[in-house]
């Protein structure tokens, strides 16, 4: 009986360590918060359908954002990602789809 209990505990511990990929909404919120901090505005003022370049982001900021996203998501991202997916909304959907495919 004691062996069965320890096996059950191990299964629970293993399952509790499973990392869930962020959803599109979570990624969107993260990027909006990142931009808001960068632009010194409230996150609610960030429109997720407006292109990144309309916020005045230059290439060095885009690379920095991609690098920080890479670190948060723990995946390798192409530095030109923001040009391929030019809004928070399209970027978030793409990344959520990519992360889901890796699970």
Tab-separated table of N, CA and C in Angstrom, residues 11-103:
chain	number	residue	atom	x	y	z
A	11	UNK	N	3.238	10.746	-9.610
A	11	UNK	CA	2.459	11.106	-10.794
A	11	UNK	C	1.880	12.511	-10.654
A	12	UNK	N	1.404	12.826	-9.467
A	12	UNK	CA	0.844	14.160	-9.229
A	12	UNK	C	1.947	15.198	-9.346
A	13	UNK	N	3.108	14.933	-8.750
A	13	UNK	CA	4.216	15.887	-8.814
A	13	UNK	C	4.658	16.102	-10.257
A	14	UNK	N	4.730	15.040	-11.029
A	14	UNK	CA	5.148	15.148	-12.422
A	14	UNK	C	4.144	15.982	-13.206
A	15	UNK	N	2.862	15.718	-13.019
A	15	UNK	CA	1.846	16.443	-13.760
A	15	UNK	C	1.766	17.910	-13.361
A	16	UNK	N	2.047	18.221	-12.109
A	16	UNK	CA	1.969	19.612	-11.676
A	16	UNK	C	3.098	20.452	-12.266
A	17	UNK	N	4.153	19.815	-12.772
A	17	UNK	CA	5.271	20.528	-13.367
A	17	UNK	C	5.099	20.745	-14.865
A	18	UNK	N	3.995	20.285	-15.443
A	18	UNK	CA	3.759	20.454	-16.864
A	18	UNK	C	3.535	21.930	-17.150
A	19	UNK	N	4.312	22.455	-18.081
A	19	UNK	CA	4.226	23.871	-18.416
A	19	UNK	C	3.246	24.047	-19.574
A	20	UNK	N	2.229	24.864	-19.356
A	20	UNK	CA	1.252	25.155	-20.390
A	20	UNK	C	1.752	26.327	-21.238
A	21	UNK	N	1.593	26.211	-22.537
A	21	UNK	CA	1.975	27.301	-23.431
A	21	UNK	C	1.012	28.471	-23.233
A	22	UNK	N	1.528	29.695	-23.256
A	22	UNK	CA	0.645	30.856	-23.125
A	22	UNK	C	-0.358	30.909	-24.278
A	23	UNK	N	-1.539	31.400	-23.993
A	23	UNK	CA	-2.563	31.561	-25.017
A	23	UNK	C	-2.289	32.827	-25.816
A	24	UNK	N	-3.017	32.967	-26.901
A	24	UNK	CA	-2.906	34.178	-27.708
A	24	UNK	C	-3.231	35.414	-26.868
A	25	UNK	N	-4.253	35.319	-26.032
A	25	UNK	CA	-4.643	36.447	-25.180
A	25	UNK	C	-3.544	36.797	-24.176
A	26	UNK	N	-2.879	35.787	-23.620
A	26	UNK	CA	-1.794	36.041	-22.662
A	26	UNK	C	-0.598	36.687	-23.358
A	27	UNK	N	-0.292	36.220	-24.551
A	27	UNK	CA	0.817	36.808	-25.308
A	27	UNK	C	0.473	38.247	-25.680
A	28	UNK	N	-0.762	38.464	-26.104
A	28	UNK	CA	-1.223	39.796	-26.458
A	28	UNK	C	-1.087	40.747	-25.267
A	29	UNK	N	-1.503	40.289	-24.098
A	29	UNK	CA	-1.420	41.114	-22.886
A	29	UNK	C	0.036	41.424	-22.544
A	30	UNK	N	0.909	40.439	-22.707
A	30	UNK	CA	2.333	40.632	-22.403
A	30	UNK	C	2.930	41.681	-23.334
A	31	UNK	N	2.658	41.549	-24.633
A	31	UNK	CA	3.220	42.491	-25.608
A	31	UNK	C	2.641	43.895	-25.391
A	32	UNK	N	1.350	43.982	-25.128
A	32	UNK	CA	0.729	45.291	-24.871
A	32	UNK	C	1.343	45.946	-23.643
A	33	UNK	N	1.566	45.168	-22.608
A	33	UNK	CA	2.186	45.687	-21.388
A	33	UNK	C	3.622	46.141	-21.664
A	34	UNK	N	4.343	45.352	-22.445
A	34	UNK	CA	5.715	45.686	-22.820
A	34	UNK	C	5.745	47.020	-23.559
A	35	UNK	N	4.872	47.168	-24.574
A	35	UNK	CA	4.817	48.416	-25.333
A	35	UNK	C	4.394	49.593	-24.469
A	36	UNK	N	3.425	49.356	-23.617
A	36	UNK	CA	2.943	50.421	-22.734
A	36	UNK	C	4.069	50.936	-21.850
A	37	UNK	N	4.837	50.021	-21.302
A	37	UNK	CA	5.962	50.429	-20.453
A	37	UNK	C	6.995	51.197	-21.273
A	38	UNK	N	7.281	50.702	-22.442
A	38	UNK	CA	8.253	51.335	-23.324
A	38	UNK	C	7.812	52.748	-23.727
A	39	UNK	N	6.530	52.885	-24.034
A	39	UNK	CA	5.992	54.167	-24.494
A	39	UNK	C	5.504	55.057	-23.358
A	40	UNK	N	5.570	54.531	-22.135
A	40	UNK	CA	5.128	55.241	-20.938
A	40	UNK	C	3.658	55.666	-21.048
A	41	UNK	N	2.840	54.684	-21.432
A	41	UNK	CA	1.393	54.884	-21.490
A	41	UNK	C	0.730	53.734	-20.748
A	42	UNK	N	-0.564	53.845	-20.535
A	42	UNK	CA	-1.308	52.769	-19.894
A	42	UNK	C	-1.533	51.647	-20.906
A	43	UNK	N	-1.464	50.401	-20.456
A	43	UNK	CA	-1.637	49.254	-21.353
A	43	UNK	C	-2.986	49.284	-22.061
A	44	UNK	N	-3.986	49.864	-21.437
A	44	UNK	CA	-5.310	49.944	-22.060
A	44	UNK	C	-5.318	50.871	-23.281
A	45	UNK	N	-4.300	51.701	-23.408
A	45	UNK	CA	-4.199	52.612	-24.551
A	45	UNK	C	-3.548	51.962	-25.768
A	46	UNK	N	-3.012	50.770	-25.607
A	46	UNK	CA	-2.355	50.075	-26.710
A	46	UNK	C	-3.419	49.346	-27.524
A	47	UNK	N	-3.501	49.676	-28.800
A	47	UNK	CA	-4.446	49.043	-29.714
A	47	UNK	C	-3.730	47.861	-30.376
A	48	UNK	N	-4.240	46.666	-30.147
A	48	UNK	CA	-3.574	45.455	-30.639
A	48	UNK	C	-3.720	45.260	-32.147
A	49	UNK	N	-4.527	46.096	-32.799
A	49	UNK	CA	-4.718	45.966	-34.242
A	49	UNK	C	-3.899	46.982	-35.038
A	50	UNK	N	-3.195	47.857	-34.350
A	50	UNK	CA	-2.365	48.869	-35.012
A	50	UNK	C	-0.959	48.297	-35.232
A	51	UNK	N	-0.404	48.580	-36.393
A	51	UNK	CA	0.935	48.085	-36.734
A	51	UNK	C	1.994	48.637	-35.775
A	52	UNK	N	2.982	47.798	-35.482
A	52	UNK	CA	4.061	48.191	-34.568
A	52	UNK	C	4.730	49.487	-35.017
A	53	UNK	N	4.940	49.641	-36.317
A	53	UNK	CA	5.640	50.839	-36.790
A	53	UNK	C	4.853	52.122	-36.534
A	54	UNK	N	3.539	52.030	-36.379
A	54	UNK	CA	2.730	53.222	-36.051
A	54	UNK	C	2.982	53.688	-34.623
A	55	UNK	N	3.553	52.807	-33.803
A	55	UNK	CA	3.922	53.199	-32.437
A	55	UNK	C	5.315	53.815	-32.401
A	56	UNK	N	5.951	53.923	-33.564
A	56	UNK	CA	7.256	54.560	-33.646
A	56	UNK	C	8.414	53.660	-33.240
A	57	UNK	N	8.211	52.357	-33.321
A	57	UNK	CA	9.286	51.434	-32.942
A	57	UNK	C	10.329	51.359	-34.052
A	58	UNK	N	11.578	51.510	-33.672
A	58	UNK	CA	12.646	51.337	-34.653
A	58	UNK	C	13.147	49.902	-34.595
A	59	UNK	N	14.084	49.576	-35.464
A	59	UNK	CA	14.545	48.185	-35.564
A	59	UNK	C	15.209	47.695	-34.278
A	60	UNK	N	15.902	48.564	-33.569
A	60	UNK	CA	16.562	48.113	-32.337
A	60	UNK	C	15.532	47.773	-31.256
A	61	UNK	N	14.444	48.524	-31.198
A	61	UNK	CA	13.375	48.222	-30.236
A	61	UNK	C	12.691	46.915	-30.637
A	62	UNK	N	12.475	46.727	-31.937
A	62	UNK	CA	11.850	45.500	-32.431
A	62	UNK	C	12.696	44.282	-32.072
A	63	UNK	N	14.001	44.397	-32.221
A	63	UNK	CA	14.903	43.298	-31.871
A	63	UNK	C	14.878	43.058	-30.362
A	64	UNK	N	14.842	44.124	-29.576
A	64	UNK	CA	14.762	43.999	-28.122
A	64	UNK	C	13.482	43.319	-27.680
A	65	UNK	N	12.369	43.714	-28.281
A	65	UNK	CA	11.081	43.101	-27.973
A	65	UNK	C	11.096	41.622	-28.329
A	66	UNK	N	11.619	41.296	-29.501
A	66	UNK	CA	11.702	39.898	-29.927
A	66	UNK	C	12.578	39.097	-28.964
A	67	UNK	N	13.686	39.679	-28.536
A	67	UNK	CA	14.578	39.003	-27.593
A	67	UNK	C	13.913	38.744	-26.252
A	68	UNK	N	13.179	39.730	-25.760
A	68	UNK	CA	12.484	39.563	-24.484
A	68	UNK	C	11.346	38.550	-24.606
A	69	UNK	N	10.670	38.558	-25.752
A	69	UNK	CA	9.632	37.559	-26.006
A	69	UNK	C	10.241	36.151	-26.040
A	70	UNK	N	11.372	36.047	-26.694
A	70	UNK	CA	12.107	34.785	-26.781
A	70	UNK	C	12.399	34.235	-25.383
A	71	UNK	N	12.873	35.115	-24.527
A	71	UNK	CA	13.209	34.722	-23.156
A	71	UNK	C	11.959	34.297	-22.390
A	72	UNK	N	10.887	35.075	-22.496
A	72	UNK	CA	9.646	34.770	-21.777
A	72	UNK	C	9.028	33.459	-22.258
A	73	UNK	N	9.004	33.259	-23.578
A	73	UNK	CA	8.374	32.069	-24.145
A	73	UNK	C	9.304	30.859	-24.183
A	74	UNK	N	10.592	31.111	-23.974
A	74	UNK	CA	11.602	30.060	-23.988
A	74	UNK	C	11.652	29.333	-25.336
A	75	UNK	N	11.612	30.132	-26.415
A	75	UNK	CA	11.753	29.596	-27.773
A	75	UNK	C	12.611	30.549	-28.585
A	76	UNK	N	13.196	30.053	-29.654
A	76	UNK	CA	14.007	30.870	-30.551
A	76	UNK	C	13.081	31.566	-31.542
A	77	UNK	N	13.235	32.886	-31.682
A	77	UNK	CA	12.405	33.668	-32.600
A	77	UNK	C	13.283	34.410	-33.601
A	78	UNK	N	12.782	34.565	-34.788
A	78	UNK	CA	13.464	35.316	-35.832
A	78	UNK	C	13.383	36.807	-35.496
A	79	UNK	N	14.488	37.532	-35.561
A	79	UNK	CA	14.465	38.965	-35.237
A	79	UNK	C	13.533	39.782	-36.138
A	80	UNK	N	13.190	39.261	-37.310
A	80	UNK	CA	12.301	39.991	-38.223
A	80	UNK	C	10.830	39.635	-38.008
A	81	UNK	N	10.529	38.939	-36.944
A	81	UNK	CA	9.173	38.471	-36.668
A	81	UNK	C	8.134	39.588	-36.693
A	82	UNK	N	8.483	40.756	-36.175
A	82	UNK	CA	7.527	41.862	-36.116
A	82	UNK	C	7.210	42.428	-37.500
A	83	UNK	N	8.067	42.166	-38.458
A	83	UNK	CA	7.787	42.609	-39.826
A	83	UNK	C	6.859	41.610	-40.523
A	84	UNK	N	7.002	40.351	-40.169
A	84	UNK	CA	6.142	39.312	-40.739
A	84	UNK	C	4.744	39.333	-40.115
A	85	UNK	N	4.664	39.702	-38.850
A	85	UNK	CA	3.394	39.783	-38.106
A	85	UNK	C	3.346	41.176	-37.481
A	86	UNK	N	2.867	42.161	-38.242
A	86	UNK	CA	3.050	43.569	-37.875
A	86	UNK	C	2.137	44.144	-36.796
A	87	UNK	N	1.214	43.354	-36.253
A	87	UNK	CA	0.389	43.869	-35.161
A	87	UNK	C	0.489	42.925	-33.969
A	88	UNK	N	0.141	43.407	-32.811
A	88	UNK	CA	0.146	42.569	-31.615
A	88	UNK	C	-0.800	41.390	-31.809
A	89	UNK	N	-1.940	41.664	-32.408
A	89	UNK	CA	-2.948	40.631	-32.621
A	89	UNK	C	-2.426	39.498	-33.526
A	90	UNK	N	-1.838	39.850	-34.680
A	90	UNK	CA	-1.349	38.808	-35.586
A	90	UNK	C	-0.135	38.092	-35.004
A	91	UNK	N	0.731	38.830	-34.341
A	91	UNK	CA	1.901	38.231	-33.705
A	91	UNK	C	1.484	37.230	-32.624
A	92	UNK	N	0.540	37.616	-31.802
A	92	UNK	CA	0.078	36.768	-30.703
A	92	UNK	C	-0.557	35.484	-31.216
A	93	UNK	N	-1.389	35.602	-32.245
A	93	UNK	CA	-2.021	34.410	-32.821
A	93	UNK	C	-0.972	33.471	-33.407
A	94	UNK	N	-0.008	34.040	-34.109
A	94	UNK	CA	1.058	33.225	-34.702
A	94	UNK	C	1.862	32.501	-33.627
A	95	UNK	N	2.283	33.223	-32.609
A	95	UNK	CA	3.102	32.618	-31.557
A	95	UNK	C	2.323	31.555	-30.780
A	96	UNK	N	1.074	31.820	-30.473
A	96	UNK	CA	0.250	30.822	-29.753
A	96	UNK	C	0.116	29.562	-30.585
A	97	UNK	N	-0.058	29.720	-31.883
A	97	UNK	CA	-0.170	28.573	-32.781
A	97	UNK	C	1.142	27.783	-32.823
A	98	UNK	N	2.250	28.497	-32.910
A	98	UNK	CA	3.578	27.851	-32.923
A	98	UNK	C	3.835	27.083	-31.616
A	99	UNK	N	3.507	27.711	-30.510
A	99	UNK	CA	3.721	27.079	-29.200
A	99	UNK	C	2.833	25.857	-29.020
A	100	UNK	N	1.613	25.954	-29.483
A	100	UNK	CA	0.670	24.830	-29.362
A	100	UNK	C	1.167	23.642	-30.191
A	101	UNK	N	1.738	23.926	-31.352
A	101	UNK	CA	2.249	22.862	-32.216
A	101	UNK	C	3.441	22.143	-31.594
A	102	UNK	N	4.179	22.827	-30.730
A	102	UNK	CA	5.358	22.232	-30.082
A	102	UNK	C	5.007	21.355	-28.892
A	103	UNK	N	3.783	21.491	-28.383
A	103	UNK	CA	3.384	20.743	-27.186
A	103	UNK	C	3.098	19.313	-27.513
